[in-house]
Amino acid sequence: LELPSYESVLARLEAQEMLALKSELYWKKKLDTAYWICCFSINQHAGICGYVPPDLPDPVTHALPKACSCRHPKHWSDSEPLKDGQSVNCEMNKFDNMMDCIFSLNPECSQLIAVDIQFNLFTRAWCVAEIHQAQQMRMPQRMIIFSEENLKREEVWLHHLKVQ
């Protein structure tokens, strides 16, 4: 729909409005648009939660985060079994390959960055990594926010945000 925010679309996702929304998308030739959607969340309990390297303190507080005490089996990039030198069971080594695969199968695919109301997306390492990966691949990217009012409310925080 090429809208700058998605607040106005939320009500149109209700069952009684869906047909009208689908019709509008059809007439705007948007029904066949493909996007990379990260719907496969990485289970960090299957990898990095149990160990915090002593040389990686929080960049803001400089405190060392606490390691998780869960007993979930861990799978690192080099954990057996391996395929093409990478762990089959590790989840953290696959999103860039998945994005490459999807983009190579459909070069018209683009990344829509739907930002949450609090803009927490920019504090999540994997989200920032996916945005970076799409940029490295020269995948078209577009960002949509909840509302202009919401952006104004978070403007100072966003202005001082540092992604390192």
mmCIF file of C-alpha atoms in Angstrom:
data_model
loop_
_atom_site.group_PDB
_atom_site.id
_atom_site.type_symbol
_atom_site.label_atom_id
_atom_site.label_comp_id
_atom_site.label_asym_id
_atom_site.label_seq_id
_atom_site.Cartn_x
_atom_site.Cartn_y
_atom_site.Cartn_z
ATOM 1 C CA LEU A 1 0.000 0.000 0.000
ATOM 2 C CA GLU A 2 3.120 2.222 0.197
ATOM 3 C CA LEU A 3 2.024 3.727 3.512
ATOM 4 C CA PRO A 4 4.617 5.284 5.863
ATOM 5 C CA SER A 5 2.982 3.655 8.887
ATOM 6 C CA TYR A 6 0.801 0.635 9.610
ATOM 7 C CA GLU A 7 -1.514 1.938 12.335
ATOM 8 C CA SER A 8 -4.315 2.590 9.834
ATOM 9 C CA VAL A 9 -4.072 -0.919 8.374
ATOM 10 C CA LEU A 10 -4.554 -2.819 11.640
ATOM 11 C CA ALA A 11 -8.356 -2.501 11.665
ATOM 12 C CA ARG A 12 -8.446 -3.648 8.046
ATOM 13 C CA LEU A 13 -6.991 -7.018 9.053
ATOM 14 C CA GLU A 14 -10.278 -7.952 10.760
ATOM 15 C CA ALA A 15 -12.256 -10.654 8.937
ATOM 16 C CA GLN A 16 -15.026 -8.268 7.812
ATOM 17 C CA GLU A 17 -12.477 -5.875 6.240
ATOM 18 C CA MET A 18 -10.128 -8.437 4.687
ATOM 19 C CA LEU A 19 -11.936 -8.702 1.334
ATOM 20 C CA ALA A 20 -11.779 -4.926 0.792
ATOM 21 C CA LEU A 21 -8.098 -4.867 1.734
ATOM 22 C CA LYS A 22 -7.339 -7.754 -0.617
ATOM 23 C CA SER A 23 -9.225 -5.984 -3.407
ATOM 24 C CA GLU A 24 -7.212 -2.807 -2.886
ATOM 25 C CA LEU A 25 -3.980 -4.790 -2.954
ATOM 26 C CA TYR A 26 -5.108 -6.492 -6.164
ATOM 27 C CA TRP A 27 -5.876 -3.207 -7.951
ATOM 28 C CA LYS A 28 -2.584 -1.701 -6.792
ATOM 29 C CA LYS A 29 -0.821 -4.809 -8.156
ATOM 30 C CA LYS A 30 0.587 -5.658 -4.718
ATOM 31 C CA LEU A 31 -0.788 -9.166 -4.139
ATOM 32 C CA ASP A 32 2.233 -10.825 -5.753
ATOM 33 C CA THR A 33 4.868 -8.710 -4.015
ATOM 34 C CA ALA A 34 7.404 -10.904 -2.187
ATOM 35 C CA TYR A 35 9.129 -9.868 1.048
ATOM 36 C CA TRP A 36 11.674 -11.454 3.349
ATOM 37 C CA ILE A 37 9.804 -12.021 6.603
ATOM 38 C CA CYS A 38 11.766 -13.306 9.538
ATOM 39 C CA CYS A 39 9.203 -15.679 10.965
ATOM 40 C CA PHE A 40 11.798 -18.252 12.034
ATOM 41 C CA SER A 41 13.006 -16.905 15.350
ATOM 42 C CA ILE A 42 16.380 -18.171 16.440
ATOM 43 C CA ASN A 43 16.199 -20.168 19.662
ATOM 44 C CA GLN A 44 19.089 -18.579 21.520
ATOM 45 C CA HIS A 45 18.666 -21.215 24.247
ATOM 46 C CA ALA A 46 19.989 -23.699 21.691
ATOM 47 C CA GLY A 47 23.201 -21.747 21.385
ATOM 48 C CA ILE A 48 24.468 -18.650 23.064
ATOM 49 C CA CYS A 49 22.459 -18.294 26.282
ATOM 50 C CA GLY A 50 24.694 -20.352 28.578
ATOM 51 C CA TYR A 51 27.983 -18.524 28.176
ATOM 52 C CA VAL A 52 28.950 -14.866 28.239
ATOM 53 C CA PRO A 53 32.502 -14.204 27.023
ATOM 54 C CA PRO A 54 34.358 -12.180 29.669
ATOM 55 C CA ASP A 55 35.599 -9.741 27.038
ATOM 56 C CA LEU A 56 32.081 -8.845 25.784
ATOM 57 C CA PRO A 57 30.454 -6.562 28.354
ATOM 58 C CA ASP A 58 27.293 -4.648 27.517
ATOM 59 C CA PRO A 59 28.399 -1.696 25.358
ATOM 60 C CA VAL A 60 26.132 0.715 27.240
ATOM 61 C CA THR A 61 26.324 -0.373 30.888
ATOM 62 C CA HIS A 62 29.764 -2.047 30.608
ATOM 63 C CA ALA A 63 28.405 -4.778 32.896
ATOM 64 C CA LEU A 64 28.800 -8.423 32.012
ATOM 65 C CA PRO A 65 25.333 -9.945 31.384
ATOM 66 C CA LYS A 66 24.348 -13.031 33.367
ATOM 67 C CA ALA A 67 24.457 -16.321 31.532
ATOM 68 C CA CYS A 68 21.245 -18.316 31.282
ATOM 69 C CA SER A 69 21.078 -21.413 33.489
ATOM 70 C CA CYS A 70 18.744 -23.431 31.250
ATOM 71 C CA ARG A 71 19.726 -26.971 30.320
ATOM 72 C CA HIS A 72 18.692 -26.779 26.668
ATOM 73 C CA PRO A 73 21.169 -28.668 24.438
ATOM 74 C CA LYS A 74 23.592 -26.247 22.751
ATOM 75 C CA HIS A 75 24.508 -26.390 19.054
ATOM 76 C CA TRP A 76 27.395 -24.219 17.853
ATOM 77 C CA SER A 77 28.473 -23.541 14.271
ATOM 78 C CA ASP A 78 31.002 -26.371 14.522
ATOM 79 C CA SER A 79 28.801 -28.875 16.444
ATOM 80 C CA GLU A 80 28.353 -32.300 14.842
ATOM 81 C CA PRO A 81 26.803 -33.283 12.505
ATOM 82 C CA LEU A 82 28.309 -30.966 9.896
ATOM 83 C CA LYS A 83 27.326 -30.244 6.320
ATOM 84 C CA ASP A 84 29.592 -28.091 4.169
ATOM 85 C CA GLY A 85 31.608 -27.307 7.304
ATOM 86 C CA GLN A 86 28.627 -25.938 9.259
ATOM 87 C CA SER A 87 26.560 -27.487 12.007
ATOM 88 C CA VAL A 88 23.243 -28.885 10.834
ATOM 89 C CA ASN A 89 21.568 -28.312 14.220
ATOM 90 C CA CYS A 90 22.895 -24.795 14.846
ATOM 91 C CA GLU A 91 20.211 -22.169 14.175
ATOM 92 C CA MET A 92 22.489 -19.136 14.319
ATOM 93 C CA ASN A 93 24.382 -19.870 11.114
ATOM 94 C CA LYS A 94 21.467 -20.033 8.713
ATOM 95 C CA PHE A 95 19.584 -16.741 8.321
ATOM 96 C CA ASP A 96 22.082 -15.257 5.845
ATOM 97 C CA ASN A 97 21.981 -18.439 3.733
ATOM 98 C CA MET A 98 18.187 -18.430 3.858
ATOM 99 C CA MET A 99 18.065 -14.800 2.762
ATOM 100 C CA ASP A 100 20.544 -15.511 -0.063
ATOM 101 C CA CYS A 101 18.461 -18.481 -1.205
ATOM 102 C CA ILE A 102 15.165 -16.594 -1.211
ATOM 103 C CA PHE A 103 16.686 -13.579 -2.969
ATOM 104 C CA SER A 104 18.356 -15.747 -5.621
ATOM 105 C CA LEU A 105 15.061 -17.561 -6.294
ATOM 106 C CA ASN A 106 13.147 -14.288 -6.462
ATOM 107 C CA PRO A 107 15.329 -11.227 -7.238
ATOM 108 C CA GLU A 108 12.255 -9.018 -6.799
ATOM 109 C CA CYS A 109 12.095 -9.996 -3.129
ATOM 110 C CA SER A 110 12.578 -7.076 -0.766
ATOM 111 C CA GLN A 111 12.852 -6.577 2.967
ATOM 112 C CA LEU A 112 10.052 -4.795 4.758
ATOM 113 C CA ILE A 113 11.215 -3.682 8.181
ATOM 114 C CA ALA A 114 8.048 -3.415 10.276
ATOM 115 C CA VAL A 115 9.207 -1.560 13.384
ATOM 116 C CA ASP A 116 7.520 -2.276 16.701
ATOM 117 C CA ILE A 117 5.880 0.529 18.683
ATOM 118 C CA GLN A 118 8.812 0.970 21.104
ATOM 119 C CA PHE A 119 11.456 0.642 18.338
ATOM 120 C CA ASN A 120 12.992 -2.292 20.257
ATOM 121 C CA LEU A 121 13.813 -3.904 16.923
ATOM 122 C CA PHE A 122 16.984 -1.788 16.827
ATOM 123 C CA THR A 123 18.190 -3.217 20.158
ATOM 124 C CA ARG A 124 17.985 -6.841 18.955
ATOM 125 C CA ALA A 125 21.223 -8.155 17.466
ATOM 126 C CA TRP A 126 19.611 -10.632 15.065
ATOM 127 C CA CYS A 127 17.196 -8.010 13.701
ATOM 128 C CA VAL A 128 20.032 -5.574 13.071
ATOM 129 C CA ALA A 129 22.069 -8.408 11.510
ATOM 130 C CA GLU A 130 19.223 -9.214 9.086
ATOM 131 C CA ILE A 131 18.888 -5.545 8.103
ATOM 132 C CA HIS A 132 22.651 -5.443 7.522
ATOM 133 C CA GLN A 133 22.604 -8.711 5.538
ATOM 134 C CA ALA A 134 19.865 -7.416 3.238
ATOM 135 C CA GLN A 135 21.824 -4.228 2.694
ATOM 136 C CA GLN A 136 25.004 -6.209 1.899
ATOM 137 C CA MET A 137 23.017 -8.270 -0.626
ATOM 138 C CA ARG A 138 21.615 -5.076 -2.149
ATOM 139 C CA MET A 139 18.126 -6.388 -1.416
ATOM 140 C CA PRO A 140 15.623 -3.530 -1.647
ATOM 141 C CA GLN A 141 14.578 -2.445 1.834
ATOM 142 C CA ARG A 142 11.670 -0.432 3.116
ATOM 143 C CA MET A 143 10.841 0.511 6.673
ATOM 144 C CA ILE A 144 7.386 1.050 8.083
ATOM 145 C CA ILE A 145 6.608 2.370 11.546
ATOM 146 C CA PHE A 146 3.451 2.229 13.655
ATOM 147 C CA SER A 147 2.661 5.948 13.378
ATOM 148 C CA GLU A 148 4.233 9.362 12.866
ATOM 149 C CA GLU A 149 3.134 10.318 16.381
ATOM 150 C CA ASN A 150 4.953 7.282 17.750
ATOM 151 C CA LEU A 151 8.110 8.270 15.855
ATOM 152 C CA LYS A 152 8.012 11.757 17.341
ATOM 153 C CA ARG A 153 7.605 10.285 20.822
ATOM 154 C CA GLU A 154 10.732 8.106 20.387
ATOM 155 C CA GLU A 155 12.765 10.640 18.371
ATOM 156 C CA VAL A 156 15.257 11.605 21.119
ATOM 157 C CA TRP A 157 15.964 7.968 22.005
ATOM 158 C CA LEU A 158 16.403 7.056 18.339
ATOM 159 C CA HIS A 159 18.682 10.003 17.716
ATOM 160 C CA HIS A 160 21.075 8.735 20.411
ATOM 161 C CA LEU A 161 20.836 5.060 19.434
ATOM 162 C CA LYS A 162 24.194 3.479 18.580
ATOM 163 C CA VAL A 163 24.428 0.150 16.803
ATOM 164 C CA GLN A 164 27.922 -1.319 17.127
#
